[in-house]
Every structure is written in C-alpha cells, then in structure tokens.
Amino acid sequence: MEKQRVKQTMLDLEQQQFNASREAYLAYVSSARLDRSEPIENDEQAQAEFASDLSEAFDQPVHAHADKIAKLQLIDFGPKTKVEEGAIVKIGNRYFVIAVATDRFVCDREEFMGVSVQAPLFQAIEGKSAGDACTFNGRTFVVEAVV
C-alpha cells in the first residue's frame, strides 16, 4: 500500500468536493444580486434576501473543504507503528486513514475511510499498535495493522 497515493487520492477528492461546494455557493450568490439599473419589486427583494441567506449556508462547506485540504497537506503520512495522525489502520478488514473525516473511497482497489483525530473511534484506538485489543461502542476488536 502506497500511503502517498492514498493521501493524494484524499486530496483530489476533497478538491472535487471543494469545487462543487464553491460552484453551488457562487450560483446562490449570483442569484442574490439585484439588477440596480431597473426598479426592484418587493418580491424580487425578498427572493434576493432569501438567496443571500442560503448562500451563507453554502459558504460553510466551502471553508470546511478548504480546511481539510490544508490539514491533509500538512499531515505526515510517513510510516507509523502506532495509531496516530497520518497512520493507516486496519480493523475488521477495513482501512481507516487517521487524518480528516471522509466518506468511503477507493485507492489501488482498497476501500478506505478518513477518520478525524476528534472522532470517538480514534479516541478508542489512539496509541495502539498492531495486535492490540480495543473496546469501542461496547465491542472489542483487534487492531490488525498500522502502516
């Protein structure tokens, strides 16, 4: 498993999500603008104000994806022997990347999921090594590998 390829896949996916969120944000912002060269009707004003409020809701995901991209760029994805930021952990035949929260994704025909260091799962496995047992949500499991 090439960890740098996993990192790049995560960066590429976050960039795609950033771009999609940014496009949605820009579309709502443009619909919130009124043409000041013509008389403005009350209905148009109300719609523009509503679109403006919605654009603020779309602004948050843009910043969240930008923050994830910045964080991923800073994380050391070098070899790890214990569960820490930048590690890839195998538990129950599933791979978790300790970095930022993501949906499931595929890299080199393996399925991964990003887990934030704020996630309860990380709290349960932090500092563990391959072969260590942990308890999470009342279930005991073994850390199969740490890369």
XYZ file of N, CA and C in Angstrom:
441
model
N 0.849 -1.176 0.000
C 0.000 0.000 0.000
C 0.896 1.242 0.000
N 0.658 2.111 -0.948
C 1.422 3.350 -1.090
C 0.671 4.480 -0.389
N 1.145 4.876 0.788
C 0.442 5.875 1.594
C 0.368 7.235 0.898
N 1.381 7.595 0.149
C 1.349 8.890 -0.534
C 0.260 8.922 -1.603
N -0.013 7.758 -2.220
C -1.093 7.682 -3.201
C -2.445 7.811 -2.501
N -2.562 7.224 -1.316
C -3.794 7.366 -0.519
C -3.986 8.839 -0.155
N -2.932 9.493 0.291
C -3.005 10.910 0.643
C -3.427 11.737 -0.568
N -2.823 11.460 -1.721
C -3.161 12.221 -2.929
C -4.608 11.979 -3.352
N -5.084 10.749 -3.192
C -6.479 10.446 -3.510
C -7.406 11.248 -2.602
N -7.070 11.311 -1.315
C -7.878 12.099 -0.379
C -7.866 13.575 -0.770
N -6.693 14.093 -1.129
C -6.596 15.494 -1.547
C -7.425 15.751 -2.801
N -7.343 14.844 -3.761
C -8.105 15.006 -5.003
C -9.612 14.998 -4.734
N -10.069 14.096 -3.884
C -11.495 14.022 -3.568
C -11.957 15.268 -2.820
N -11.165 15.747 -1.883
C -11.523 16.977 -1.165
C -11.549 18.164 -2.117
N -10.616 18.202 -3.063
C -10.591 19.297 -4.035
C -11.850 19.266 -4.899
N -12.278 18.069 -5.311
C -13.512 17.949 -6.086
C -14.707 18.438 -5.277
N -14.771 18.059 -4.003
C -15.879 18.492 -3.157
C -15.809 19.998 -2.897
N -14.604 20.519 -2.748
C -14.424 21.962 -2.589
C -14.957 22.692 -3.821
N -14.569 22.213 -5.010
C -15.009 22.849 -6.254
C -16.529 22.812 -6.396
N -17.141 21.672 -6.076
C -18.605 21.553 -6.174
C -19.287 22.495 -5.184
N -18.783 22.561 -3.958
C -19.364 23.461 -2.955
C -19.186 24.915 -3.364
N -18.040 25.219 -3.922
C -17.765 26.598 -4.357
C -18.703 26.998 -5.493
N -18.922 26.088 -6.440
C -19.838 26.376 -7.545
C -21.253 26.621 -7.037
N -21.700 25.789 -6.094
C -23.036 25.972 -5.521
C -23.117 27.310 -4.793
N -22.075 27.643 -4.078
C -22.036 28.918 -3.355
C -22.107 30.087 -4.336
N -21.301 30.032 -5.385
C -21.288 31.131 -6.364
C -22.626 31.255 -7.088
N -23.280 30.139 -7.354
C -24.590 30.186 -8.008
C -25.609 30.897 -7.126
N -25.591 30.597 -5.837
C -26.530 31.266 -4.932
C -26.179 32.729 -4.736
N -24.900 33.031 -4.680
C -24.501 34.435 -4.519
C -24.957 35.245 -5.728
N -24.778 34.689 -6.918
C -25.174 35.440 -8.111
C -26.690 35.637 -8.167
N -27.455 34.670 -7.638
C -28.916 34.840 -7.654
C -29.377 35.829 -6.587
N -28.497 36.150 -5.664
C -28.859 37.108 -4.610
C -28.622 38.552 -5.047
N -27.972 38.716 -6.189
C -27.695 40.074 -6.671
C -28.900 40.613 -7.427
N -29.206 41.841 -7.167
C -30.306 42.506 -7.857
C -29.744 43.421 -8.940
N -30.495 43.544 -10.021
C -30.132 44.466 -11.095
C -30.560 45.867 -10.677
N -29.606 46.671 -10.284
C -29.897 48.012 -9.754
C -30.246 49.018 -10.854
N -30.113 48.594 -12.121
C -30.427 49.517 -13.213
C -31.932 49.562 -13.509
N -32.699 48.636 -12.882
C -34.143 48.589 -13.081
C -34.835 48.720 -11.729
N -36.101 49.120 -11.742
C -36.853 49.180 -10.480
C -36.926 47.790 -9.839
N -36.807 47.753 -8.524
C -36.816 46.483 -7.798
C -38.172 46.294 -7.128
N -38.799 45.176 -7.429
C -40.090 44.869 -6.832
C -39.873 44.156 -5.494
N -40.893 44.243 -4.637
C -40.791 43.630 -3.312
C -40.503 42.137 -3.392
N -41.139 41.440 -4.338
C -40.930 40.005 -4.483
C -39.482 39.698 -4.856
N -38.920 40.484 -5.757
C -37.520 40.302 -6.149
C -36.594 40.547 -4.959
N -36.914 41.561 -4.174
C -36.107 41.879 -2.987
C -36.148 40.721 -1.989
N -37.328 40.183 -1.764
C -37.485 39.071 -0.823
C -36.729 37.834 -1.309
N -36.816 37.536 -2.615
C -36.105 36.390 -3.169
C -34.591 36.584 -3.063
N -34.135 37.779 -3.313
C -32.703 38.058 -3.223
C -32.208 37.913 -1.785
N -33.006 38.377 -0.832
C -32.621 38.237 0.574
C -32.593 36.770 0.986
N -33.567 35.995 0.513
C -33.599 34.561 0.813
C -32.377 33.866 0.201
N -32.061 34.197 -1.048
C -30.890 33.608 -1.707
C -29.609 33.996 -0.979
N -29.563 35.211 -0.469
C -28.395 35.657 0.291
C -28.230 34.819 1.554
N -29.334 34.565 2.248
C -29.279 33.726 3.451
C -28.809 32.315 3.103
N -29.316 31.760 2.007
C -28.891 30.424 1.585
C -27.422 30.391 1.196
N -26.941 31.456 0.588
C -25.533 31.478 0.183
C -24.622 31.368 1.401
N -25.047 31.932 2.529
C -24.260 31.795 3.754
C -24.196 30.338 4.201
N -25.279 29.586 3.998
C -25.287 28.164 4.345
C -24.329 27.386 3.450
N -24.191 27.812 2.194
C -23.276 27.148 1.271
C -21.828 27.557 1.515
N -21.628 28.652 2.197
C -20.286 29.138 2.486
C -19.557 28.206 3.449
N -20.255 27.653 4.424
C -19.633 26.804 5.437
C -18.961 25.570 4.828
N -19.611 24.807 3.929
C -18.923 23.647 3.336
C -17.682 24.043 2.537
N -17.706 25.182 1.901
C -16.530 25.638 1.153
C -15.350 25.755 2.105
N -15.573 26.407 3.245
C -14.496 26.573 4.225
C -14.083 25.235 4.838
N -15.049 24.358 5.083
C -14.736 23.049 5.668
C -13.834 22.243 4.734
N -14.134 22.243 3.440
C -13.292 21.504 2.481
C -11.926 22.158 2.355
N -11.875 23.479 2.353
C -10.585 24.176 2.286
C -9.742 23.833 3.514
N -10.368 23.777 4.684
C -9.641 23.421 5.910
C -9.109 21.991 5.841
N -9.916 21.062 5.304
C -9.466 19.674 5.182
C -8.289 19.558 4.220
N -8.350 20.285 3.117
C -7.248 20.259 2.149
C -5.971 20.765 2.812
N -6.062 21.872 3.514
C -4.885 22.435 4.190
C -4.333 21.450 5.221
N -5.208 20.811 5.979
C -4.765 19.858 7.002
C -4.096 18.648 6.361
N -4.709 18.106 5.306
C -4.125 16.944 4.622
C -2.731 17.253 4.090
N -2.536 18.462 3.605
C -1.226 18.839 3.073
C -0.156 18.879 4.163
N -0.551 19.128 5.397
C 0.405 19.248 6.499
C 0.700 17.934 7.220
N -0.207 16.969 7.118
C -0.054 15.723 7.873
C 1.105 14.892 7.328
N 1.894 14.351 8.248
C 2.995 13.449 7.899
C 2.413 12.052 7.673
N 2.444 11.599 6.442
C 1.939 10.272 6.104
C 3.073 9.247 6.052
N 4.170 9.534 6.743
C 5.280 8.589 6.797
C 4.885 7.327 7.537
N 5.788 6.330 7.570
C 5.497 5.065 8.242
C 5.167 5.278 9.719
N 4.211 4.502 10.217
C 3.779 4.582 11.617
C 3.763 3.179 12.210
N 4.027 3.088 13.510
C 3.944 1.811 14.217
C 2.835 1.818 15.251
N 2.288 2.999 15.524
C 1.165 3.113 16.453
C 0.106 4.006 15.817
N -1.098 3.934 16.332
C -2.202 4.718 15.792
C -2.014 6.177 16.194
N -1.800 7.005 15.191
C -1.624 8.445 15.353
C -1.987 9.110 14.034
N -2.029 10.424 14.035
C -2.359 11.148 12.811
C -1.380 10.756 11.703
N -1.918 10.465 10.534
C -1.097 10.053 9.394
C -0.968 8.552 9.246
N -1.505 7.791 10.196
C -1.452 6.327 10.122
C -2.625 5.801 9.306
N -2.405 4.657 8.694
C -3.492 3.891 8.098
C -3.642 2.658 8.977
N -4.857 2.449 9.458
C -5.131 1.407 10.445
C -6.116 0.406 9.848
N -5.814 -0.872 10.029
C -6.716 -1.922 9.556
C -7.410 -2.543 10.765
N -8.742 -2.494 10.744
C -9.559 -3.068 11.813
C -10.731 -3.786 11.151
N -10.911 -5.045 11.482
C -12.032 -5.804 10.919
C -12.011 -5.822 9.408
N -10.837 -5.982 8.828
C -10.640 -5.990 7.377
C -11.044 -4.679 6.707
N -11.073 -3.589 7.457
C -11.367 -2.266 6.905
C -10.192 -1.347 7.200
N -9.936 -0.444 6.256
C -8.839 0.505 6.421
C -9.374 1.884 6.784
N -8.749 2.485 7.786
C -9.080 3.828 8.233
C -7.829 4.687 8.154
N -7.975 5.870 7.556
C -6.871 6.815 7.454
C -7.077 7.855 8.549
N -6.130 7.946 9.455
C -6.246 8.897 10.559
C -5.748 10.244 10.056
N -6.694 11.095 9.690
C -6.355 12.395 9.108
C -7.538 13.351 9.250
N -8.447 13.287 8.293
C -9.673 14.091 8.304
C -10.839 13.162 7.991
N -12.015 13.531 8.449
C -13.196 12.714 8.198
C -13.554 12.761 6.716
N -13.789 11.585 6.138
C -14.205 11.493 4.742
C -15.251 10.389 4.597
N -15.897 10.395 3.446
C -16.722 9.263 3.063
C -15.783 8.139 2.658
N -16.341 6.963 2.431
C -15.529 5.856 1.927
C -15.007 6.212 0.542
N -13.784 5.768 0.261
C -13.198 5.982 -1.062
C -12.295 4.806 -1.397
N -11.983 4.657 -2.672
C -11.153 3.547 -3.135
C -9.841 4.104 -3.678
N -8.765 3.437 -3.298
C -7.441 3.757 -3.816
C -6.710 2.431 -4.002
N -6.179 2.220 -5.184
C -5.469 0.976 -5.501
C -6.294 -0.261 -5.140
N -7.571 -0.224 -5.481
C -8.515 -1.332 -5.296
C -8.794 -1.674 -3.826
N -8.377 -0.822 -2.917
C -8.692 -0.996 -1.492
C -9.659 0.112 -1.076
N -10.564 -0.206 -0.166
C -11.513 0.784 0.337
C -10.995 1.372 1.644
N -11.090 2.700 1.743
C -10.624 3.432 2.919
C -11.721 4.369 3.394
N -11.561 4.839 4.632
C -12.398 5.902 5.158
C -11.505 6.781 6.022
N -11.632 8.089 5.845
C -10.870 9.018 6.662
C -11.531 9.217 8.016
N -10.703 9.245 9.057
C -11.176 9.440 10.425
C -10.408 10.606 11.028
N -11.127 11.519 11.598
C -10.535 12.675 12.260
C -9.990 12.283 13.625
N -9.009 13.038 14.117
C -8.489 12.780 15.462
C -9.501 13.177 16.533
N -10.578 13.860 16.158
C -11.647 14.178 17.106
C -12.706 13.077 17.169
N -12.635 12.104 16.288
C -13.648 11.050 16.221
C -13.538 10.100 17.410
N -14.676 9.629 17.901
C -14.648 8.667 19.008
C -13.850 7.399 18.680
N -13.886 6.943 17.421
C -13.104 5.763 17.050
C -11.623 6.018 17.288
N -11.144 7.188 16.877
C -9.726 7.500 17.095
C -9.400 7.500 18.581
N -10.282 8.069 19.382
C -10.043 8.118 20.827
C -9.871 6.710 21.395
N -10.603 5.737 20.841
C -10.528 4.356 21.328
C -9.251 3.642 20.896
N -8.675 4.044 19.766
C -7.514 3.311 19.244
C -6.210 4.105 19.306
N -6.274 5.338 19.732
C -5.076 6.184 19.765
C -3.953 5.501 20.548
N -2.772 5.486 19.935
C -1.585 4.928 20.579
C -1.464 3.421 20.505
N -2.470 2.734 19.994
C -2.426 1.271 19.895
C -1.524 0.852 18.748
N -1.027 -0.364 18.842
C -0.194 -0.955 17.797
C -0.889 -2.195 17.254
N -0.346 -2.733 16.173
C -0.909 -3.950 15.591
C -0.942 -5.048 16.648
N -2.082 -5.727 16.756
C -2.258 -6.802 17.723
C -2.927 -6.367 19.010
N -3.000 -5.061 19.254
C -3.644 -4.556 20.474
C -5.161 -4.655 20.365
N -5.796 -4.986 21.481
C -7.259 -5.039 21.541
C -7.788 -3.714 22.061
N -8.978 -3.349 21.581
C -9.635 -2.105 21.990
C -11.116 -2.366 22.152
N -11.756 -1.470 22.894
C -13.208 -1.532 23.027
C -13.788 -0.237 22.493
N -14.797 -0.375 21.626
C -15.470 0.780 21.046
C -16.949 0.453 20.928
N -17.793 1.320 21.463
C -19.246 1.101 21.453
C -19.622 -0.265 22.026
N -18.927 -0.663 23.079
C -19.247 -1.916 23.744
C -18.745 -3.164 23.042
N -18.011 -2.996 21.972
C -17.491 -4.139 21.221
C -15.977 -4.150 21.309
N -15.415 -5.323 21.435
C -13.967 -5.471 21.474
C -13.484 -5.889 20.090
N -12.403 -5.276 19.654
C -11.817 -5.610 18.369
C -10.307 -5.498 18.469
N -9.614 -6.013 17.465
C -8.160 -6.011 17.447
C -7.670 -5.144 16.305
N -6.679 -4.319 16.582
C -6.009 -3.543 15.531
C -5.154 -4.519 14.751
N -5.523 -4.757 13.498
C -4.829 -5.764 12.686
C -3.510 -5.257 12.127
N -3.472 -3.991 11.757
C -2.240 -3.430 11.187
C -2.231 -1.925 11.363
N -1.038 -1.378 11.473
C -0.821 0.066 11.489
C 0.307 0.335 10.508
N 0.040 1.201 9.542
C 1.021 1.492 8.496
C 1.385 2.962 8.551
